[in-house]
RNA sequence: GGCCCCGUGGUGUAGUGGUCUAACAUGCCGCCCUGUCACGGCGGAGAUCGUCGGUUCAAAUCCGAUCGGGGUCGCCA
């Protein structure tokens, strides 16, 4: 094995162009591919910046040539050589550095490498376990390097933008207090306080509000957050938020500044033009038209209310739903009247997964309407449905009936599914919007109490606060979510900053005075020492970068992600600990759960 | 906790009861090759088919359990 002694890297592989022709350069990197012609060897050398072709020949340097014969995949190399133009017929247009090559006069093998378990290249299809076990090799692949470099760029742009706007980056604790609301906490036992636990933060929410009380006026943090809930493609137990809070602002100011920031980020990071201001949707409208509080607005197919059109038919299913106060709604899948019967049956199953009890359809074919339900309806009623849905020949109406709370989300899922099947979703499109006027509370039938939809520090709209004691369900909050292509990218609110209002909200979610004091007493007390009106927002950095990179999972933009069972295959976390460690922490494992 | 998909040489796949002594591609090893770029040619090694149990004269193949991965519902203020 050779050392680097006396050689200093002068260039990176990817930066070389015809401008460098004639120069002697020193390059370092990994051996990506070798083409050995017996009397002539080509090596593609890869580093973070890209790849370049090296040429070794006995005519150039016999020692370097013979060394090159022994080089294998992923060996770490340093080479000294001269950049030269390729002959016209040997130019490789598929390679960024394809105009030139480097003739090697000195080759050093800095380190050998075992043959990697998978190819170090883009677009591979390999088992997740293998990729995660050898994450350092997976991360060596150019596309993964691009993803993490993009992530770095986005974080830097966030800091640049917010710094210019007068924001101060402040770190808040990772060892914090467990609170009853929200997701399950990750707990950390305290050695010096036996029997007591810290919680890792689900978000820096309370600390950032305290920073407003402290007079920082504009705060941000790129903050790690922890939630002990089940994982998804876009959910990891630890994830990163861009957390922001501002004093002396109203909702308008927050929304305007944040959409400007996001437009800046997308422009600078991926060159996308994002028009501002963003469209705004009320929560009720979003649920009514799209059945979701984070609708994918890249395509239409809005839900259509047929309640009045179908009222008074002989169809018992609809009549029963209507009698119970439910609704009948449909989506119009344009041009899909020829849907195979088998697919329709599949759709019934599909809505069943989401709690849909049934699905009616009307196919507007050239021979008339094919449907299992039209026989229950008068011609006039059918005409009303056709008019309400704007149905034409070739269209397919998918119709559901249920209470709105069930119907909307299920039909919303069906809308998404049909959008996907009909290829209506343009992957290149970026459809941003704000969803505003969220309900303050939603009723939890399991706990039989009202819970904060956003969090309990969200301010109710001024005109709705009077219902706090009487009718929490009708209160709208000063909350907002930024959505992009059906993903919630960020959410926030204008906060409560007065003790008495905060106490009323705690009461509304069933916290007694004692509990409120025990959990949040310090915040309530802080509110009495001159708290400015304030509000803020937090963005999911992982999701934002995932969307920018066009990846299907945030695992692709996190250096060391966890599996669906929250383990790290590379480091084998979590793991058992020694009895000694447990004893120090005053922790006893009485309830042993499998393995 | 529920539902769905996946697990076969290093990697990706084929094989759905006997002809499997497991096929193909790629990678790997050896030899040849002075303009390739997914170089090419010739030869070779490499798999008890995730694990355990069952059915059967016979199991990669059927059944059950289990482990691991992925997607999703619930959950995620």
XYZ file of C-alpha atoms (C1' of nucleotides) in Angstrom, chain A residues 33 35-37 39 42 53 59 72 84 86 90 92 101 117 119 125 127 182 227 229-230 232 235 452-454 555 563-565 595, chain B residues 1 3 10-13 25-30 32-40 67-77:
64
model
C -14.484 0.962 -13.365
C -11.287 -1.397 -18.803
C -8.167 -3.467 -19.318
C -7.199 -3.882 -22.991
C -1.684 -3.224 -23.478
C -8.656 2.819 -18.740
C -11.141 8.740 -17.255
C 4.330 3.978 -23.485
C -9.875 -3.372 -8.295
C -5.208 15.982 -22.427
C -9.361 13.207 -26.333
C -13.050 8.942 -28.571
C -17.653 10.473 -24.597
C -8.737 12.243 -20.026
C -22.003 -6.124 -2.027
C -22.955 -1.585 -7.377
C -32.467 -1.992 -7.127
C -32.655 -4.921 -0.792
C -49.247 14.839 21.418
C -41.670 11.114 18.155
C -44.766 6.581 16.730
C -44.907 4.077 13.897
C -43.815 5.597 7.267
C -41.916 9.582 8.972
C -56.133 20.456 20.321
C -55.933 19.832 16.598
C -52.668 21.755 16.234
C -34.784 7.828 4.115
C -35.999 0.861 9.411
C -39.760 0.569 9.772
C -39.170 -1.155 13.112
C -36.513 -11.497 22.508
C -52.475 -4.095 16.709
C -54.168 -5.529 5.928
C -21.966 -11.406 -4.133
C -26.210 -8.531 -6.649
C -30.886 -8.576 -9.541
C -34.218 -12.094 -11.333
C -27.891 -11.643 -16.445
C -24.358 -9.122 -13.951
C -20.392 -9.233 -10.497
C -15.991 -12.151 -8.888
C -11.307 -15.198 -10.253
C -7.797 -16.752 -14.337
C -5.971 -13.196 -24.051
C -6.493 -8.262 -25.991
C -3.068 -0.701 -27.320
C -8.827 3.503 -27.742
C -12.390 1.595 -24.385
C -16.202 4.008 -21.666
C -22.038 -1.046 -19.041
C -15.033 -2.544 -23.586
C -14.626 -7.379 -25.927
C -37.605 -13.665 11.659
C -36.219 -9.616 8.504
C -37.441 -5.648 4.864
C -41.019 -2.467 2.372
C -46.040 -0.133 1.631
C -50.366 1.181 4.230
C -54.673 1.673 8.055
C -54.750 2.838 13.155
C -51.239 6.140 15.502
C -48.249 10.766 14.383
C -50.952 17.828 19.599
